Short mmCIF file of C-alpha atoms in Angstrom, two decimals:
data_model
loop_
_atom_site.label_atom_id
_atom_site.label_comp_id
_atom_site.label_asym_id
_atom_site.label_seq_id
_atom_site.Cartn_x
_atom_site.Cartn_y
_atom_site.Cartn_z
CA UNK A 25 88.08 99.45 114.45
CA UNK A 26 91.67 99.88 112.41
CA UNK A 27 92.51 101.73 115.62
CA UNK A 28 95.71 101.06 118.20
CA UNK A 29 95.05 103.32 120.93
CA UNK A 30 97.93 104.22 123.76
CA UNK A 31 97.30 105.42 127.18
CA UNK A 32 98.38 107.91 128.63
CA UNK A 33 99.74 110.73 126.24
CA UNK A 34 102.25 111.73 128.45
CA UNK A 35 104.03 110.92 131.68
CA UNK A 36 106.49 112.42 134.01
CA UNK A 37 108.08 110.24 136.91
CA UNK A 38 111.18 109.95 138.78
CA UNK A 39 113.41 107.85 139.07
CA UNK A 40 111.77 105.70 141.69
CA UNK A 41 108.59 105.42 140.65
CA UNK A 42 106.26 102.82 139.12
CA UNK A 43 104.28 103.12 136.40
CA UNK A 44 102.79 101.54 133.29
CA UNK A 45 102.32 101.94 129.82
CA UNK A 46 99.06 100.64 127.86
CA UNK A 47 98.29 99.89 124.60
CA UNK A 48 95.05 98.39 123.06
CA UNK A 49 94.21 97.04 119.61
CA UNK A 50 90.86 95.10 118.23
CA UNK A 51 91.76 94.42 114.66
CA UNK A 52 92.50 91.10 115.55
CA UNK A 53 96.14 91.35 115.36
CA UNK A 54 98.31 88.61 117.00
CA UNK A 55 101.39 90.10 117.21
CA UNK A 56 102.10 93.67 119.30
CA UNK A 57 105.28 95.04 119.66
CA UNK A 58 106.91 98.14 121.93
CA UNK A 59 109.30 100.50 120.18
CA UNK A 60 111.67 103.13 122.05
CA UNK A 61 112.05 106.50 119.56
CA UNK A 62 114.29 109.23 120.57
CA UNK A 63 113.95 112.96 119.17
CA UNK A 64 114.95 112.66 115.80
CA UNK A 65 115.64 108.93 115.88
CA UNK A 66 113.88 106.28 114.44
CA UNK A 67 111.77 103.51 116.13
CA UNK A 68 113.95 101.34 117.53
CA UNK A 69 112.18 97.54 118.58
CA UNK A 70 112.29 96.87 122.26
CA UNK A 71 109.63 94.00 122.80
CA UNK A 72 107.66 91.45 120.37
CA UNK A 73 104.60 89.61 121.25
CA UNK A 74 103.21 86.84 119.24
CA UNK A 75 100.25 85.02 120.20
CA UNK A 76 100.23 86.64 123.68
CA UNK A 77 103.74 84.91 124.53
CA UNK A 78 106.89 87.02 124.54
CA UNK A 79 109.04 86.49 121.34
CA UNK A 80 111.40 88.73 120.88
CA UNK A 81 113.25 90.84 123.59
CA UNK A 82 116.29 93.25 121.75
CA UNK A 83 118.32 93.35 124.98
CA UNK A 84 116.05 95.70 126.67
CA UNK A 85 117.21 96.47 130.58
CA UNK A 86 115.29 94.54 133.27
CA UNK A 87 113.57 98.30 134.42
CA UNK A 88 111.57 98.00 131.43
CA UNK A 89 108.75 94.81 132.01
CA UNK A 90 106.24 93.89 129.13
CA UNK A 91 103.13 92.12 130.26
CA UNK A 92 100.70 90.70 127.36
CA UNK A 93 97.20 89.96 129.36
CA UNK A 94 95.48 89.09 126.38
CA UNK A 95 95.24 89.10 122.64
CA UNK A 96 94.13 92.83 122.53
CA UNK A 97 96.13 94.53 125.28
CA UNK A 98 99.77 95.00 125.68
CA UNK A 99 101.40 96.69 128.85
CA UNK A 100 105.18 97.91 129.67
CA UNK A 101 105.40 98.04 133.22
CA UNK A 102 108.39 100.70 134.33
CA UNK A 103 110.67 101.05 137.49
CA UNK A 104 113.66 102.79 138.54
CA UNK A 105 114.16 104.30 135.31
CA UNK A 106 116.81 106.90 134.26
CA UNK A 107 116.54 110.28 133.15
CA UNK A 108 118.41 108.66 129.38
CA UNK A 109 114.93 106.35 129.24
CA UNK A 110 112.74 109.71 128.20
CA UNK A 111 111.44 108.95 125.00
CA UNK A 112 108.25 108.63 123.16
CA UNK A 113 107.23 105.21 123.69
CA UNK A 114 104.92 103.60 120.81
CA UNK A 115 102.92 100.64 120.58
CA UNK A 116 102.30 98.40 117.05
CA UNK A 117 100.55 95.67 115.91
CA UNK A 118 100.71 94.06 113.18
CA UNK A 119 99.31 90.60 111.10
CA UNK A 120 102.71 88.17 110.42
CA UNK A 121 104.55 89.70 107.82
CA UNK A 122 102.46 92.91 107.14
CA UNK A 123 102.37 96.46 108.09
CA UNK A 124 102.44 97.90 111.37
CA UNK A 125 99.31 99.59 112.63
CA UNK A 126 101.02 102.23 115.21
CA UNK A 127 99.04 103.82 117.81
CA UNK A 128 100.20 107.43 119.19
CA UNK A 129 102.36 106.95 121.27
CA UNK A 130 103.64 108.03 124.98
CA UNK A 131 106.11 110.61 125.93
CA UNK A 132 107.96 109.40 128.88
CA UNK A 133 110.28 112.25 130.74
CA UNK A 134 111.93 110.26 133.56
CA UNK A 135 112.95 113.44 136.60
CA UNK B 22 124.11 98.44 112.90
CA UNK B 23 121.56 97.00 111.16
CA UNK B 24 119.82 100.12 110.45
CA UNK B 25 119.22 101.47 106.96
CA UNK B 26 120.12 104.81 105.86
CA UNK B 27 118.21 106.98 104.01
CA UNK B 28 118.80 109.83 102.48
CA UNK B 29 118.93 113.28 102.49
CA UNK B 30 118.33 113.52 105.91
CA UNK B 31 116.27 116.99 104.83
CA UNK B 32 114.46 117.83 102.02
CA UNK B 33 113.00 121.30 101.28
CA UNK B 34 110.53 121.89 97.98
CA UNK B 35 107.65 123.78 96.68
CA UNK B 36 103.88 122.63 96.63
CA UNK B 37 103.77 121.09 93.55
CA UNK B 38 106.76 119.66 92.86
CA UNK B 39 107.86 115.72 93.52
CA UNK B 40 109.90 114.86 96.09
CA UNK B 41 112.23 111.54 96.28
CA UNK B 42 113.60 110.01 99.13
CA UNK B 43 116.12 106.86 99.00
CA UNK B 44 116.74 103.98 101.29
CA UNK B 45 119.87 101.84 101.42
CA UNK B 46 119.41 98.68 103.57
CA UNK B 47 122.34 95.77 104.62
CA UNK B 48 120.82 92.12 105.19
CA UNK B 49 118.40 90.03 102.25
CA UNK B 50 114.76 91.32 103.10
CA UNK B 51 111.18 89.77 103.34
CA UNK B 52 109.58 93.50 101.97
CA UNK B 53 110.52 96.77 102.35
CA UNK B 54 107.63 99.14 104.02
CA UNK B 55 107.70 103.03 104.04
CA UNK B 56 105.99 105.13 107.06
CA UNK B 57 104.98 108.49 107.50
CA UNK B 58 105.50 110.11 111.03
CA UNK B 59 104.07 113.78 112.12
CA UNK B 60 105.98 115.51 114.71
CA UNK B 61 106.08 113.40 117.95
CA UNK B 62 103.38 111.28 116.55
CA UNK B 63 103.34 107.74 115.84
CA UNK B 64 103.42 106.33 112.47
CA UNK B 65 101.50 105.68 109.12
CA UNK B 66 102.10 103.03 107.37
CA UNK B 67 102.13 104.57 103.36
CA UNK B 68 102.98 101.16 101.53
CA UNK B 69 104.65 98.10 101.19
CA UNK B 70 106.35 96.49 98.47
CA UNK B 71 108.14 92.66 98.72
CA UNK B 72 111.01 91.27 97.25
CA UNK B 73 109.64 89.79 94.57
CA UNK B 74 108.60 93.61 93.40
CA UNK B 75 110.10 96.12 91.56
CA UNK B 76 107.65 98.65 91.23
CA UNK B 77 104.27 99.77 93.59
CA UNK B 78 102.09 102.74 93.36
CA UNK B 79 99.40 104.16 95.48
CA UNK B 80 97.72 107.33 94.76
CA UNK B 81 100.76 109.87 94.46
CA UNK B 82 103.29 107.59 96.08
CA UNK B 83 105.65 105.53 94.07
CA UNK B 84 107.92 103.26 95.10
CA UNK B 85 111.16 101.03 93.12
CA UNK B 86 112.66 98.48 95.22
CA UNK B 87 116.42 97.18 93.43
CA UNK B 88 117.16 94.44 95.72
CA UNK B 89 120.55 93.88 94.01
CA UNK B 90 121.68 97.47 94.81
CA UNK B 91 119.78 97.09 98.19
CA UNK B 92 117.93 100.08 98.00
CA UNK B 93 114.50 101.45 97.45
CA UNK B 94 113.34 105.09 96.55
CA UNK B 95 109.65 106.77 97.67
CA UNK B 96 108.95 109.38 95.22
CA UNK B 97 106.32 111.53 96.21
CA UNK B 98 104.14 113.70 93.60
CA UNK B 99 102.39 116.82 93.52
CA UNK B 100 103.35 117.50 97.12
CA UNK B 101 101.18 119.34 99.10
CA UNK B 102 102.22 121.08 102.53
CA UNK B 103 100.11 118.05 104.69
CA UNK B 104 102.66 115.88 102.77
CA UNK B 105 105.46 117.75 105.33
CA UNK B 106 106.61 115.22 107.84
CA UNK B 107 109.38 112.64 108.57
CA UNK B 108 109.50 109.28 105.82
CA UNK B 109 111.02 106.35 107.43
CA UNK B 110 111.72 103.31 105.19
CA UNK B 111 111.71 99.68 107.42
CA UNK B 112 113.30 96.15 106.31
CA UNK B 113 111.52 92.81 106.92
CA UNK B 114 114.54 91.02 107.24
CA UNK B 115 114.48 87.14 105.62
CA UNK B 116 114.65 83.99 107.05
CA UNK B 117 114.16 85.98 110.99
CA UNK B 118 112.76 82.62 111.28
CA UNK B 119 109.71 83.54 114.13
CA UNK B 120 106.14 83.78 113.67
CA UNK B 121 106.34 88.02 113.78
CA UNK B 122 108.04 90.38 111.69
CA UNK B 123 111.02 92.20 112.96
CA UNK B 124 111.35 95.82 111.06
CA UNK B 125 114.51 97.89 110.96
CA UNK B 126 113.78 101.52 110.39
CA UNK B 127 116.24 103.63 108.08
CA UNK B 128 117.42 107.09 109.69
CA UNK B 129 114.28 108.69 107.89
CA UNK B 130 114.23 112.04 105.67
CA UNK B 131 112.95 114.97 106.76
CA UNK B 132 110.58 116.40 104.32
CA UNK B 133 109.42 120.19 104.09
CA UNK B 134 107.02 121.18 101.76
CA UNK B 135 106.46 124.83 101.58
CA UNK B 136 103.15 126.29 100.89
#
């Protein structure tokens, strides 16, 4: 399985809602990482797991809340986002120091 | 910012023909990886070429890496209209000193390949 699958494809919530983003990998990858892209941006890193423990956090605002459970899923809780936080959302994985295996992605649209 | 640039931002051309896309980057790099990204999709990985390189190929890609000039070029051949999407080069960057690799995407190029 060379697959990283994301769930769900898209997502509408307001402002005051909870909700959270999954991702899912078997290709034995240890590290997973979140990325933010806005329209006609690219990828920008938000969150790095490595081993299942949090490595690398690029200043990302306390609304957003990554959660690694295990070695093959990777979660981004959200809460009290704002309407500037729609994006599509996309989850990697990746062995140390090799490509990125990118799953589809989910468009967020925060009302 | 850390990000590359790449350039052009757009690039129109015929079936057929090659296309070439550059990438400047800023900071001493592990590798240099290109991706491919359909509309709103997430991305390909196309190929990746370390420091220690100069030249990779696979299948019509080509890419040069010139890490004195900073800078590395994707030239695709024989386009074909499935080739039209966005082509983001990303930097490793050296000595990040963690267990994980940390890529910085370019601004990516645009590419339109017309039937």
């Amino acid at each position: 399985d060379t697959e990283v699958t994301q769930t769900p494809k898209h997502l509408v919530m307001g402002m005051t809602n909870k909700k959270s983003l999954k991702c899912e990998q078997h290709m034995g990858h240890r590290a997973m990482y979140w990325y933010k892209q806005k329209a006609k941006k690219p990828p920008e890193l938000m969150f790095v797991y490595s081993y299942e423990k949090l490595s690398i956090n690029e200043s990302v605002p306390s609304r957003f809340s990554p959660e690694c459970p295990n070695s093959s899923l990777l979660n981004l809780h959200l809460h009290a986002l704002q309407p500037e936080d729609s994006a599509l959302y996309l989850c990697a994985s990746s062995f140390t120091n090799n490509e990125q295996f990118f799953g589809p992605g989910t468009r967020l649209t925060v009302l | 910012s850390q990000q590359g640039e790449e350039d052009p931002q757009a690039l129109s051309i015929q079936e057929g023909e090659n296309a070439t896309m550059n990438c400047s980057y800023k900071t001493s790099i592990n590798n240099l990886q290109w991706y491919r990204q359909n509309s709103g999709r997430g991305l390909v990985h196309l190929i990746l070429i370390r420091s220690n390189e100069r030249e990779k190929h696979s299948g019509r890609l080509r890419v040069t890496l010139d890490t004195s000039k900073k800078s590395s070029s994707l030239l695709i051949t024989a386009s074909r209209a499935a080739d039209t999407a966005s082509y983001f080069c990303a930097t490793d960057r050296m000595n990040y000193g963690g267990a994980t690799n940390k890529l910085i995407f370019g601004t990516g190029t645009l590419l339109a390949v017309q039937p």
